[in-house]
CSV table of C-alpha atoms in Angstrom, one decimal:
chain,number,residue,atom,x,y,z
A,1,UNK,CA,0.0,0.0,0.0
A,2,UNK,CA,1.2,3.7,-1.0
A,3,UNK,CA,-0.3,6.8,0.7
A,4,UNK,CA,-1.5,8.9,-1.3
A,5,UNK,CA,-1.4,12.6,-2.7
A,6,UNK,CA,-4.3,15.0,-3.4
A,7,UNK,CA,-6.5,15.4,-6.2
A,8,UNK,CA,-10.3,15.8,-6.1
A,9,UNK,CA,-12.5,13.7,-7.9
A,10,UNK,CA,-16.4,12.9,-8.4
A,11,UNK,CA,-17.0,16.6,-8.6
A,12,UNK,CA,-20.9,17.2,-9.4
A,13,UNK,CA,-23.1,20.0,-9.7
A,14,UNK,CA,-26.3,20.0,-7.7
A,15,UNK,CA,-28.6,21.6,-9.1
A,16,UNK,CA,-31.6,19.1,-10.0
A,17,UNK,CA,-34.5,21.2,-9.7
A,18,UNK,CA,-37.9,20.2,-7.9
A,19,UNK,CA,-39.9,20.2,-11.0
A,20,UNK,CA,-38.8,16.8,-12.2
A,21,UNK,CA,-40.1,17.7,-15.2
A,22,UNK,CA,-37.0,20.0,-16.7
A,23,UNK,CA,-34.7,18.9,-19.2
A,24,UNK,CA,-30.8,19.6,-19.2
A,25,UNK,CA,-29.5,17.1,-22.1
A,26,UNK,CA,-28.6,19.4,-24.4
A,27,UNK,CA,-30.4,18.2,-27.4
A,28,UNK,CA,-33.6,17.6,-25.7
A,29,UNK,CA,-33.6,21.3,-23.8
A,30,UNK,CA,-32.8,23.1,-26.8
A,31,UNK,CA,-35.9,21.3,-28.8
A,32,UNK,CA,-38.2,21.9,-26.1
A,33,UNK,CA,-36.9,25.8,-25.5
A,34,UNK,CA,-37.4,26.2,-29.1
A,35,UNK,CA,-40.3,24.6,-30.0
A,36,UNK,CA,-39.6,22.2,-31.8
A,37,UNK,CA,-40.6,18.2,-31.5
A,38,UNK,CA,-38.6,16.0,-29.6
A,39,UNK,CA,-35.5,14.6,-32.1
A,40,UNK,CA,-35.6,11.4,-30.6
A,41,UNK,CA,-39.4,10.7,-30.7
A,42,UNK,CA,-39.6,8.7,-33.9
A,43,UNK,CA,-36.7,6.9,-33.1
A,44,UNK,CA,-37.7,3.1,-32.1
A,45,UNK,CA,-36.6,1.6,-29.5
A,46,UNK,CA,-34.3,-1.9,-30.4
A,47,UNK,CA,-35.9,-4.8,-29.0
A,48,UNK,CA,-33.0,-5.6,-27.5
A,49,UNK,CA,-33.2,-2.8,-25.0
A,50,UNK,CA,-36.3,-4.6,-23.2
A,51,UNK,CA,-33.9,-7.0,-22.1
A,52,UNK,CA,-32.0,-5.4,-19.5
A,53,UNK,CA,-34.0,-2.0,-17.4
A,54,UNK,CA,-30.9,-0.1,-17.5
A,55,UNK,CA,-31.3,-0.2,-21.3
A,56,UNK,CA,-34.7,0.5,-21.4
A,57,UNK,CA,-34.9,3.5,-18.9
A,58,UNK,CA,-32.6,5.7,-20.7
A,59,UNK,CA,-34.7,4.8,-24.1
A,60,UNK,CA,-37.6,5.9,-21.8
A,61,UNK,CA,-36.4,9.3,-20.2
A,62,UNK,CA,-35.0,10.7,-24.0
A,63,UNK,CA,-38.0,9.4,-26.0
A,64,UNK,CA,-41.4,10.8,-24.8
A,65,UNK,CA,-43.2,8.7,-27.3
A,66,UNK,CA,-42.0,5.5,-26.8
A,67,UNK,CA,-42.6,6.7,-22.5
A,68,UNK,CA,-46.4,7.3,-23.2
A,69,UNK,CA,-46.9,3.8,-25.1
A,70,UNK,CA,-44.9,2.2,-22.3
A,71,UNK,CA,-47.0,3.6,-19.6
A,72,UNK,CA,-50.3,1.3,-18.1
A,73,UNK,CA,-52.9,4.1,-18.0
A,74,UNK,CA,-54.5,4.9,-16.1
A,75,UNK,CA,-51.7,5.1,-13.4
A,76,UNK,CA,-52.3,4.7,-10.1
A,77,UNK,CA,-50.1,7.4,-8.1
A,78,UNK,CA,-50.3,6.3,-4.5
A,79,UNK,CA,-49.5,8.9,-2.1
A,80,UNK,CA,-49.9,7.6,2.2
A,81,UNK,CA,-54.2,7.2,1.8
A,82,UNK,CA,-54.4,9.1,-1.0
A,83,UNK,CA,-54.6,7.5,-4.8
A,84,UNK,CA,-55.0,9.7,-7.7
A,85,UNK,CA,-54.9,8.1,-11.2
A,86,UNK,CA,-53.2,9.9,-14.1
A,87,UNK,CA,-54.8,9.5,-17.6
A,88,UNK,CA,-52.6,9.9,-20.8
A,89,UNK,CA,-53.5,13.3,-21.7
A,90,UNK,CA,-52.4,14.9,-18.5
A,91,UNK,CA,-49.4,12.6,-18.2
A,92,UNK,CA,-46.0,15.2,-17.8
A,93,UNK,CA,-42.9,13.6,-20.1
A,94,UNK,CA,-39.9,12.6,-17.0
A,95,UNK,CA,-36.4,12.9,-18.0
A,96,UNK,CA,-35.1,11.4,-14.6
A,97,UNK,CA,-31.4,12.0,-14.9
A,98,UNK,CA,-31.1,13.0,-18.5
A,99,UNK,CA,-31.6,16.3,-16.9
A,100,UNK,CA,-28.3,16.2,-15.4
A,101,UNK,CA,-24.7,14.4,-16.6
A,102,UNK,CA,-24.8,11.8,-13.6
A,103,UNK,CA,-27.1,9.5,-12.1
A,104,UNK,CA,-27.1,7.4,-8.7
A,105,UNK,CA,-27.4,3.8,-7.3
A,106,UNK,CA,-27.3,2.0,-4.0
A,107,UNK,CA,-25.8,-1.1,-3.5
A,108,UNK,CA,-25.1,-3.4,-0.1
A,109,UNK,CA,-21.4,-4.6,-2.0
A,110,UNK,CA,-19.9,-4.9,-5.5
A,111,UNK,CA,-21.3,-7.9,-6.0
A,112,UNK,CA,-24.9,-7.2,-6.0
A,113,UNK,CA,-23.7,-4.4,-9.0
A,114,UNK,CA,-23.8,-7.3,-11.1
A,115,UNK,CA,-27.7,-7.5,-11.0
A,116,UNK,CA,-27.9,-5.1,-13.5
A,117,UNK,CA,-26.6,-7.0,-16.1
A,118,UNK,CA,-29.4,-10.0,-15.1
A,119,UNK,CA,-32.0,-10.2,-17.9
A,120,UNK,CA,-34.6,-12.6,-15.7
A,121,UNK,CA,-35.2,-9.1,-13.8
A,122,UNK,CA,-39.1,-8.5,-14.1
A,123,UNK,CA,-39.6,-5.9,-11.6
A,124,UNK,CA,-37.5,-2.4,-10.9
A,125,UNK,CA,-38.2,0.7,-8.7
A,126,UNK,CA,-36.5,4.2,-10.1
A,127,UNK,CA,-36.4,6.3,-6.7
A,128,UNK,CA,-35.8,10.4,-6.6
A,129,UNK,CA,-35.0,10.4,-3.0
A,130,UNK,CA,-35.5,14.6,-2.0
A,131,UNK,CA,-33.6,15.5,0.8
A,132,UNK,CA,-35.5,18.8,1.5
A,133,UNK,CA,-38.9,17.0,1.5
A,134,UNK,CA,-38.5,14.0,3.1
A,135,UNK,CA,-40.1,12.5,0.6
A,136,UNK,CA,-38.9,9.3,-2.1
A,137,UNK,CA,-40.8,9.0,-4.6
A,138,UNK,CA,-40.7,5.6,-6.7
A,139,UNK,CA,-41.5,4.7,-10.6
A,140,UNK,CA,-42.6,1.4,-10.0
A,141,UNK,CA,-41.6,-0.9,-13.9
A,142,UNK,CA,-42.5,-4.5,-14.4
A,143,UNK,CA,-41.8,-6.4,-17.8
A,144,UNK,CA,-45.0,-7.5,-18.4
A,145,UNK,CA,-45.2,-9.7,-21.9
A,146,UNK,CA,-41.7,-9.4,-22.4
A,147,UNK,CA,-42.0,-5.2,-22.5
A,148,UNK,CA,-41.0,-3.2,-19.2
A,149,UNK,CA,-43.6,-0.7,-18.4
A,150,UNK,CA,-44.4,1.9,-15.6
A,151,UNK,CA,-47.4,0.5,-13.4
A,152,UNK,CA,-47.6,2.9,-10.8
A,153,UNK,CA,-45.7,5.7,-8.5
A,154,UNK,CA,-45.8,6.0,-5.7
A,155,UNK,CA,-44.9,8.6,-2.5
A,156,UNK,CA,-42.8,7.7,0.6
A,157,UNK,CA,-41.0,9.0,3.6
A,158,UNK,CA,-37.6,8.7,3.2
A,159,UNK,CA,-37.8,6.7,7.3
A,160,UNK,CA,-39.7,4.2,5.4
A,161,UNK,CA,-37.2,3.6,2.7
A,162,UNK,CA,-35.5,-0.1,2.4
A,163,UNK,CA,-32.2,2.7,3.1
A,164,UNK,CA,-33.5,4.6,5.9
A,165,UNK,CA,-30.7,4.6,7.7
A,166,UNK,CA,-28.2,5.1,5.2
A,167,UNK,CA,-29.9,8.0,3.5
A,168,UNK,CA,-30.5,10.0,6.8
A,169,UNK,CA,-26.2,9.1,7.4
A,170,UNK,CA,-25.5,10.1,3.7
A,171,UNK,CA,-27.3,13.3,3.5
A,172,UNK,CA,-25.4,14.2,7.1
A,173,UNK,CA,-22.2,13.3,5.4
A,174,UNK,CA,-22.9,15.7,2.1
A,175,UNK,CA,-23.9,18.3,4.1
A,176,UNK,CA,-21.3,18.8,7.1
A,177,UNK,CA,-17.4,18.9,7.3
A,178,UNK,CA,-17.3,18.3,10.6
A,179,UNK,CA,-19.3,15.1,10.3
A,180,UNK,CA,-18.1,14.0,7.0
A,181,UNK,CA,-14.4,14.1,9.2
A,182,UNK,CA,-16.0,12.1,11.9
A,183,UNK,CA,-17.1,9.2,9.6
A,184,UNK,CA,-13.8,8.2,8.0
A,185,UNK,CA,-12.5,5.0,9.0
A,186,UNK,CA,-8.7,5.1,10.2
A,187,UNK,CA,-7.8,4.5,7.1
A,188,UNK,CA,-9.6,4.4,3.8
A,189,UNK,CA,-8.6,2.2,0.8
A,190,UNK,CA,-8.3,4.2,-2.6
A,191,UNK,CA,-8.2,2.7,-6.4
A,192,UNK,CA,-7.9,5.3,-9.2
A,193,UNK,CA,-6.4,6.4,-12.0
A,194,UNK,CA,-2.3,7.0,-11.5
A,195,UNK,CA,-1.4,10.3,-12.5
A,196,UNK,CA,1.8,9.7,-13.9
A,197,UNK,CA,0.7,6.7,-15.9
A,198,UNK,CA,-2.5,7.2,-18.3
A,199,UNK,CA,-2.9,3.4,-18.9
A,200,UNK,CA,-2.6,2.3,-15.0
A,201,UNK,CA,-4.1,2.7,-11.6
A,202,UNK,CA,-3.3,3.0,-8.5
A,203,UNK,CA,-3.9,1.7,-5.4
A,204,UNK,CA,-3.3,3.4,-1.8
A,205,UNK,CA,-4.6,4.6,1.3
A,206,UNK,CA,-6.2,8.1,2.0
A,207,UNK,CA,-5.7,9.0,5.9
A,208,UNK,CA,-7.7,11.1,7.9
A,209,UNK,CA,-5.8,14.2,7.6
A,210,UNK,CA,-5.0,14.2,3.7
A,211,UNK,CA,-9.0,13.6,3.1
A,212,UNK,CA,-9.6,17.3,2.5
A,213,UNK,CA,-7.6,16.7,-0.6
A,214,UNK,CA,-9.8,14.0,-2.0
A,215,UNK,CA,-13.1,14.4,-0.7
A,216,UNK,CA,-15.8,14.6,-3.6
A,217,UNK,CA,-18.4,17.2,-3.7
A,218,UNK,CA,-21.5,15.2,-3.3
A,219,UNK,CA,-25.4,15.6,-4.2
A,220,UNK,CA,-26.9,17.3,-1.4
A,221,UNK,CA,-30.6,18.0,-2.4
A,222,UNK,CA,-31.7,15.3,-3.9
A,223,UNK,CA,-30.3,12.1,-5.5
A,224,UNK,CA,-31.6,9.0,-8.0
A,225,UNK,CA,-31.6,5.1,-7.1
A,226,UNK,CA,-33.0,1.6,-9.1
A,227,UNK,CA,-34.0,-1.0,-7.3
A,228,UNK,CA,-33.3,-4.1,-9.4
A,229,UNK,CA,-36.0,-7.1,-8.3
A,230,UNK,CA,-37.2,-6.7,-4.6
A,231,UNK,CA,-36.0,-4.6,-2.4
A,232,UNK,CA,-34.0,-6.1,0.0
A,233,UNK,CA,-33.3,-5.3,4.0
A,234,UNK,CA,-30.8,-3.0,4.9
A,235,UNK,CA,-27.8,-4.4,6.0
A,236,UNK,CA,-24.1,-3.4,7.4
A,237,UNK,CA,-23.0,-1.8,3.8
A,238,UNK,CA,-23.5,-0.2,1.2
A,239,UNK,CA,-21.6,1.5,-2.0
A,240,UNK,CA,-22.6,4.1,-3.4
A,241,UNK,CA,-22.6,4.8,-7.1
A,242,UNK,CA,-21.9,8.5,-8.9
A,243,UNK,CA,-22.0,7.5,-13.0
A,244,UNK,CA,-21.2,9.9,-15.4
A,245,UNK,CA,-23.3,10.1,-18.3
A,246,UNK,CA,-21.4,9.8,-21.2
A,247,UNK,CA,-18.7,11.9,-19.8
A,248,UNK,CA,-16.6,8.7,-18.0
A,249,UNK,CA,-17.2,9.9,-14.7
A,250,UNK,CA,-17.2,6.9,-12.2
A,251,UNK,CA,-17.0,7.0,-8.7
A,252,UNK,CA,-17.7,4.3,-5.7
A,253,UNK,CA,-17.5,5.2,-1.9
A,254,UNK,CA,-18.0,2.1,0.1
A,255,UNK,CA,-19.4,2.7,3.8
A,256,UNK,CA,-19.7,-0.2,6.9
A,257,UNK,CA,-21.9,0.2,9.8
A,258,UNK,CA,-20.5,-1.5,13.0
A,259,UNK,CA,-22.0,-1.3,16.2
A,260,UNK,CA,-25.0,1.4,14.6
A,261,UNK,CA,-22.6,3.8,13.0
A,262,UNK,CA,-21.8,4.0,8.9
A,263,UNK,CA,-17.8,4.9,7.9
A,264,UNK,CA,-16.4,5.4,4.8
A,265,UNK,CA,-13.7,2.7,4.5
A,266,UNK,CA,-13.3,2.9,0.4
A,267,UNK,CA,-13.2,5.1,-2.3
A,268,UNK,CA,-13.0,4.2,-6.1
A,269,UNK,CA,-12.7,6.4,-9.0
């Protein structure tokens, strides 16, 4: 193991707006802005992309064609005791993270990442967890006939999330210095990209009082998970997942919980 010297990485702009509505991509935002219809609406989806959700969900945020037809109207939008169905007419086009040039996922280890290359999946939850409301709310899909399709959404408090824990740890951990510091193991394993050599990577350790030099700016407002088949419960760890989109930004940070407290013990970039 080497110790390592500073350089930030993961860095992120958070500005996902409330309205989950708005577009950032650029060819979709300057359509709308202008007028004009969206470019990728007469574009069919391949068959193959019904195979694996990850595939399908970014066919379905860019195309607001193929998201109407893939929609089972009239959908139920649960909220606590409230349920409000949503006809096809009054339906709002959602660009979940195309709006932005990153997405976010939740996983207890590196193995489970694997799931989303598993084409028996059948069901998958799309989550916008918001920070400032307390609230998750979840795009419920199921492949039904061999095509994935959006059955219902529904509302939740984040304390009822399978992550209740985590999230309410995480969000701490964006948000203050002070704790952020607090939640670093003793030492915290690093795996990147080595500066002096384009084609390797390195691996070291990041110590307490160098972390200032590598800490990534986070999301702080609000952030994006899939759940891939049932949930499950939460357990002792979790990874979380920054992905660029289509700008090769990657970046892991793996926390452990032992004896009721989460710390960040790796970090991948």
């Amino acid at each position: 193991m080497i110790a390592c010297g500073g350089n930030k990485a993961g860095q992120v702009q958070d500005e996902t707006p409330d309205d989950t509505t708005a577009v950032t991509d650029s060819a979709s935002a300057d359509s709308l802005a202008n007028g004009l219809a969206d470019p990728l609406a007469d574009i069919p989806m391949p068959k193959a992309a019904d195979e694996l959700f990850d595939d399908f969900i970014f066919n379905f945020a860019a195309n607001k064609n193929l998201q109407r037809e893939r929609i089972l109207f009239p959908l139920k939008k649960i909220n606590g005791d409230k349920v409000e169905t949503v006809d096809k007419e009054h339906w709002k086009i959602e660009r979940y993270f195309m709006r932005q040039d990153y997405y976010t996922l939740l996983f207890d280890n590196e193995r489970q990442m694997e799931i989303v290359k598993d084409t028996s999946v059948n069901h998958a939850v799309v989550e916008m967890i918001y920070f400032n409301t307390g609230a998750v709310i979840q795009h419920v899909f199921d492949r039904l006939r061999g095509a994935w399709m959006l059955t219902s959404v529904q509302t939740i408090p984040i304390s009822n999330s399978a992550n209740a824990s985590f999230l309410s740890f995480y969000h701490h951990f964006a948000t203050d210095p002070a704790f952020q510091q607090e939640s670093l193991s003793s030492s915290i394993r690093f795996e990147g990209p080595d500066p002096d050599d384009d084609f390797a990577r390195m691996d070291g350790v990041i110590t307490p009082d160098t972390w200032e030099a590598f800490a990534p700016e986070l999301p702080k407002r609000m952030i994006f998970n899939i759940i891939y088949g049932q949930p499950r419960p939460e357990g002792n760890s979790k990874l979380f997942v920054l992905r660029g989109i289509a700008n090769g930004l990657e970046l892991e940070l793996t926390f452990k919980r032992t004896d009721g407290k989460w710390r960040l013990t790796k970090m991948t970039t």
